mmCIF file of C-alpha atoms in Angstrom:
data_model
loop_
_atom_site.group_PDB
_atom_site.id
_atom_site.type_symbol
_atom_site.label_atom_id
_atom_site.label_comp_id
_atom_site.label_asym_id
_atom_site.label_seq_id
_atom_site.Cartn_x
_atom_site.Cartn_y
_atom_site.Cartn_z
ATOM 1 C CA MET A 1 70.632 78.906 72.012
ATOM 2 C CA GLY A 2 73.169 78.811 73.898
ATOM 3 C CA GLY A 3 76.199 78.823 71.460
ATOM 4 C CA ILE A 4 77.508 76.341 69.256
ATOM 5 C CA ALA A 5 77.507 73.557 71.875
ATOM 6 C CA ASP A 6 73.574 73.629 71.203
ATOM 7 C CA LEU A 7 74.028 73.391 67.695
ATOM 8 C CA GLU A 8 74.438 70.493 65.370
ATOM 9 C CA LEU A 9 77.840 70.537 63.166
ATOM 10 C CA VAL A 10 77.246 69.058 60.142
ATOM 11 C CA ARG A 11 79.739 68.756 57.009
ATOM 12 C CA LEU A 12 78.256 69.793 53.985
ATOM 13 C CA LEU A 13 77.499 67.499 51.011
ATOM 14 C CA PRO A 14 76.522 67.760 47.723
ATOM 15 C CA GLY A 15 72.766 68.315 47.313
ATOM 16 C CA MET A 16 72.304 69.107 50.810
ATOM 17 C CA ALA A 17 69.539 71.706 51.381
ATOM 18 C CA ILE A 18 70.935 75.236 52.778
ATOM 19 C CA GLY A 19 67.391 76.976 52.908
ATOM 20 C CA ASP A 20 67.245 80.582 53.655
ATOM 21 C CA PHE A 21 70.769 81.758 54.469
ATOM 22 C CA SER A 22 72.023 85.342 55.022
ATOM 23 C CA CYS A 23 74.588 86.820 56.893
ATOM 24 C CA GLY A 24 74.733 90.089 55.466
ATOM 25 C CA ASN A 25 77.474 89.783 53.014
ATOM 26 C CA ALA A 26 76.135 89.033 49.430
ATOM 27 C CA ASP A 27 79.659 87.066 48.465
ATOM 28 C CA LEU A 28 79.467 84.874 51.380
ATOM 29 C CA ASP A 29 75.637 83.962 50.869
ATOM 30 C CA GLU A 30 76.767 83.120 47.259
ATOM 31 C CA PHE A 31 79.189 81.026 48.214
ATOM 32 C CA LEU A 32 77.410 79.074 50.604
ATOM 33 C CA ARG A 33 74.444 78.745 48.072
ATOM 34 C CA ASP A 34 76.383 78.067 44.713
ATOM 35 C CA ASP A 35 80.209 77.235 45.398
ATOM 36 C CA ALA A 36 80.299 75.573 48.360
ATOM 37 C CA CYS A 37 79.703 71.935 47.049
ATOM 38 C CA ASN A 38 81.598 72.478 43.774
ATOM 39 C CA TYR A 39 84.653 73.483 46.144
ATOM 40 C CA LEU A 40 84.183 69.878 47.720
ATOM 41 C CA LYS A 41 83.816 67.961 44.620
ATOM 42 C CA GLU A 42 87.018 69.672 43.258
ATOM 43 C CA LEU A 43 89.116 68.972 46.844
ATOM 44 C CA ILE A 44 89.641 72.367 46.930
ATOM 45 C CA ALA A 45 87.419 73.301 50.607
ATOM 46 C CA VAL A 46 85.237 71.428 52.772
ATOM 47 C CA THR A 47 82.548 73.216 54.119
ATOM 48 C CA TYR A 48 81.023 72.888 57.536
ATOM 49 C CA LEU A 49 77.377 74.004 58.589
ATOM 50 C CA PHE A 50 76.351 75.013 62.568
ATOM 51 C CA LYS A 51 72.441 74.126 62.393
ATOM 52 C CA ASN A 52 69.806 74.529 64.491
ATOM 53 C CA GLY A 53 66.998 72.223 63.474
ATOM 54 C CA ASN A 54 66.821 72.656 59.613
ATOM 55 C CA THR A 55 67.976 76.474 59.832
ATOM 56 C CA VAL A 56 71.915 77.106 58.958
ATOM 57 C CA VAL A 57 72.680 79.321 61.905
ATOM 58 C CA ALA A 58 76.661 79.812 60.825
ATOM 59 C CA TYR A 59 78.948 78.165 58.530
ATOM 60 C CA PHE A 60 82.759 77.957 57.300
ATOM 61 C CA SER A 61 85.068 76.601 55.125
ATOM 62 C CA VAL A 62 88.680 75.718 55.218
ATOM 63 C CA MET A 63 91.483 74.522 52.782
ATOM 64 C CA ASN A 64 94.847 73.777 52.576
ATOM 65 C CA ASP A 65 97.444 76.207 52.663
ATOM 66 C CA LYS A 66 101.065 77.544 53.642
ATOM 67 C CA ILE A 67 102.954 80.551 54.499
ATOM 68 C CA VAL A 68 105.762 80.838 52.112
ATOM 69 C CA TYR A 69 108.380 83.702 50.932
ATOM 70 C CA GLU A 70 107.717 85.195 47.937
ATOM 71 C CA LYS A 71 110.249 87.518 46.465
ATOM 72 C CA GLY A 72 109.011 90.889 45.307
ATOM 73 C CA ILE A 73 105.915 90.502 47.900
ATOM 74 C CA LEU A 74 107.843 90.312 50.937
ATOM 75 C CA THR A 75 111.201 91.846 51.798
ATOM 76 C CA ASN A 76 113.868 89.410 52.645
ATOM 77 C CA SER A 77 114.636 91.198 56.045
ATOM 78 C CA ALA A 78 110.599 91.015 56.801
ATOM 79 C CA TRP A 79 110.779 87.242 56.234
ATOM 80 C CA ARG A 80 113.917 87.131 58.461
ATOM 81 C CA SER A 81 112.368 88.863 61.104
ATOM 82 C CA PHE A 82 109.119 86.932 60.878
ATOM 83 C CA LEU A 83 110.885 83.443 61.095
ATOM 84 C CA HIS A 84 112.968 84.886 64.023
ATOM 85 C CA GLU A 85 110.050 85.579 65.875
ATOM 86 C CA LYS A 86 108.408 82.572 65.541
ATOM 87 C CA PHE A 87 110.799 79.556 65.221
ATOM 88 C CA PRO A 88 114.039 78.455 67.189
ATOM 89 C CA HIS A 89 116.974 78.720 64.848
ATOM 90 C CA PRO A 90 116.995 75.020 63.412
ATOM 91 C CA LYS A 91 113.269 75.393 62.219
ATOM 92 C CA ARG A 92 114.089 78.516 60.039
ATOM 93 C CA SER A 93 115.751 77.325 57.272
ATOM 94 C CA TYR A 94 112.369 75.536 55.966
ATOM 95 C CA LYS A 95 111.048 77.251 52.726
ATOM 96 C CA SER A 96 107.227 77.159 53.807
ATOM 97 C CA TYR A 97 105.188 76.447 56.830
ATOM 98 C CA PRO A 98 102.054 74.750 56.700
ATOM 99 C CA SER A 99 98.860 76.118 57.581
ATOM 100 C CA VAL A 100 95.037 76.059 56.857
ATOM 101 C CA LYS A 101 92.978 78.704 55.116
ATOM 102 C CA LEU A 102 89.953 79.564 56.473
ATOM 103 C CA GLY A 103 88.044 80.368 53.305
ATOM 104 C CA ARG A 104 84.761 81.484 54.575
ATOM 105 C CA LEU A 105 82.834 82.405 57.807
ATOM 106 C CA GLY A 106 79.268 83.434 57.674
ATOM 107 C CA VAL A 107 77.155 83.973 60.671
ATOM 108 C CA HIS A 108 73.250 84.285 59.985
ATOM 109 C CA THR A 109 71.945 87.791 60.710
ATOM 110 C CA LYS A 110 69.287 86.487 62.952
ATOM 111 C CA TYR A 111 72.371 85.013 65.239
ATOM 112 C CA ALA A 112 75.055 87.938 64.496
ATOM 113 C CA GLY A 113 76.354 89.756 67.855
ATOM 114 C CA LYS A 114 76.054 86.692 70.106
ATOM 115 C CA GLY A 115 79.745 85.331 70.029
ATOM 116 C CA ILE A 116 79.316 82.688 67.496
ATOM 117 C CA GLY A 117 81.904 83.670 65.166
ATOM 118 C CA THR A 118 84.364 83.905 68.006
ATOM 119 C CA GLU A 119 83.371 80.251 69.045
ATOM 120 C CA ILE A 120 83.851 79.061 65.483
ATOM 121 C CA LEU A 121 87.286 80.405 65.303
ATOM 122 C CA ASP A 122 88.064 79.155 69.102
ATOM 123 C CA SER A 123 86.493 75.634 67.519
ATOM 124 C CA ILE A 124 88.712 75.479 64.703
ATOM 125 C CA LYS A 125 91.765 76.484 66.623
ATOM 126 C CA MET A 126 91.187 73.470 68.728
ATOM 127 C CA SER A 127 90.634 71.146 66.043
ATOM 128 C CA PHE A 128 94.308 71.948 64.719
ATOM 129 C CA ILE A 129 96.013 71.056 67.765
ATOM 130 C CA ASP A 130 93.722 68.376 69.408
ATOM 131 C CA ASN A 131 93.972 65.267 66.988
ATOM 132 C CA ASN A 132 95.499 67.312 64.337
ATOM 133 C CA LYS A 133 95.945 64.696 61.415
ATOM 134 C CA THR A 134 98.875 66.610 59.468
ATOM 135 C CA GLY A 135 101.192 69.327 60.437
ATOM 136 C CA CYS A 136 99.647 73.030 60.678
ATOM 137 C CA ARG A 137 101.403 75.823 62.384
ATOM 138 C CA PHE A 138 99.315 78.507 61.154
ATOM 139 C CA ILE A 139 95.309 79.548 60.286
ATOM 140 C CA THR A 140 95.426 81.929 57.442
ATOM 141 C CA ILE A 141 92.548 84.270 56.027
ATOM 142 C CA ASP A 142 92.302 86.670 53.480
ATOM 143 C CA ALA A 143 89.995 88.994 55.961
ATOM 144 C CA LEU A 144 87.392 91.256 54.432
ATOM 145 C CA ASN A 145 89.215 94.993 54.452
ATOM 146 C CA LYS A 146 86.332 96.455 56.098
ATOM 147 C CA ALA A 147 87.144 97.852 59.758
ATOM 148 C CA ASP A 148 84.497 95.604 61.761
ATOM 149 C CA THR A 149 85.682 92.650 60.039
ATOM 150 C CA ILE A 150 89.480 93.556 60.679
ATOM 151 C CA ARG A 151 88.449 94.376 64.098
ATOM 152 C CA PHE A 152 86.602 90.750 64.714
ATOM 153 C CA TYR A 153 89.956 89.024 63.659
ATOM 154 C CA GLU A 154 92.155 91.111 65.568
ATOM 155 C CA ARG A 155 90.233 90.394 68.648
ATOM 156 C CA ASN A 156 90.445 86.726 68.357
ATOM 157 C CA GLY A 157 94.492 86.703 67.687
ATOM 158 C CA PHE A 158 94.949 87.245 64.109
ATOM 159 C CA LYS A 159 97.783 89.338 62.692
ATOM 160 C CA PHE A 160 98.436 91.241 59.594
ATOM 161 C CA PHE A 161 101.365 89.245 57.602
ATOM 162 C CA PRO A 162 104.519 90.970 57.671
ATOM 163 C CA SER A 163 103.955 91.987 53.779
ATOM 164 C CA ASP A 164 100.343 93.406 54.874
ATOM 165 C CA LYS A 165 101.041 95.868 57.562
ATOM 166 C CA ILE A 166 99.485 98.764 55.688
ATOM 167 C CA ASP A 167 96.177 99.378 54.305
ATOM 168 C CA THR A 168 96.497 100.054 50.515
ATOM 169 C CA GLY A 169 92.948 99.913 49.740
ATOM 170 C CA GLN A 170 92.998 96.283 48.661
ATOM 171 C CA LYS A 171 89.623 94.291 48.783
ATOM 172 C CA THR A 172 91.195 91.665 51.399
ATOM 173 C CA ARG A 173 94.009 91.602 54.271
ATOM 174 C CA LEU A 174 96.274 88.772 54.632
ATOM 175 C CA MET A 175 96.210 87.636 58.284
ATOM 176 C CA TYR A 176 97.184 84.640 60.499
ATOM 177 C CA PHE A 177 97.187 83.027 63.698
ATOM 178 C CA ASP A 178 99.991 81.156 65.159
ATOM 179 C CA LEU A 179 98.817 77.767 66.910
ATOM 180 C CA ARG A 180 101.911 77.288 69.038
ATOM 181 C CA PRO A 181 101.564 79.829 71.506
ATOM 182 C CA PHE A 182 97.481 79.108 71.823
ATOM 183 C CA ARG A 183 98.561 75.537 72.354
ATOM 184 C CA ASP A 184 101.407 75.966 74.782
ATOM 185 C CA ALA A 185 98.977 78.480 76.869
ATOM 186 C CA LEU A 186 96.120 75.921 76.909
ATOM 187 C CA GLU A 187 99.245 73.532 78.384
ATOM 188 C CA VAL A 188 99.961 76.005 81.336
ATOM 189 C CA ILE A 189 96.140 76.043 82.247
ATOM 190 C CA GLU A 190 95.776 72.424 82.187
ATOM 191 C CA LYS A 191 98.718 71.857 84.342
ATOM 192 C CA GLY A 192 97.782 74.307 86.497
ATOM 193 C CA SER A 193 94.283 72.744 87.019
ATOM 194 C CA SER A 194 96.240 69.367 87.641
ATOM 195 C CA ILE A 195 98.099 70.987 90.312
ATOM 196 C CA ARG A 196 95.484 72.316 92.041
ATOM 197 C CA ALA A 197 93.281 69.057 91.864
ATOM 198 C CA GLY A 198 96.281 66.936 93.049
#
């Protein structure tokens, strides 16, 4: 198996057989087995499976989210600094900014360490800059507060939200990925390719 391009991407539907899936995290395994269909029925989250025949190699779930200023959680100056870095002046007056939350991401232990998680993140990023049906500026995640999990998301371009710069012993850490620089970098690469081809 060369990567997710060799796998079948399937949207999870109620009653669909999952089989024996284990990513080494009981919470992620339980979500797929027991909760993902309920989240779908309640219109909370949609889960997608990457399958190799009948085997679920990996899965992820996505749901709508927003980045918003909340008094008491984020200081006014930290919020202004975040906005100043991300948006030109006229766009800074919005009260919230559209995002999609990566609710869960799990890769079967048999396929761990092969770059599948990174490929899935790249695929999600591309899906929200190519043919996106609604505005979406950020991908957010409540990353499990474990060193290897945090490193994985940091390697894939995710940053801590300003209110979550310090590890205070919480179970998860709020992180985000800004799609605008990602899209802009792809456009530069495409322009360079078309100039060389012309």
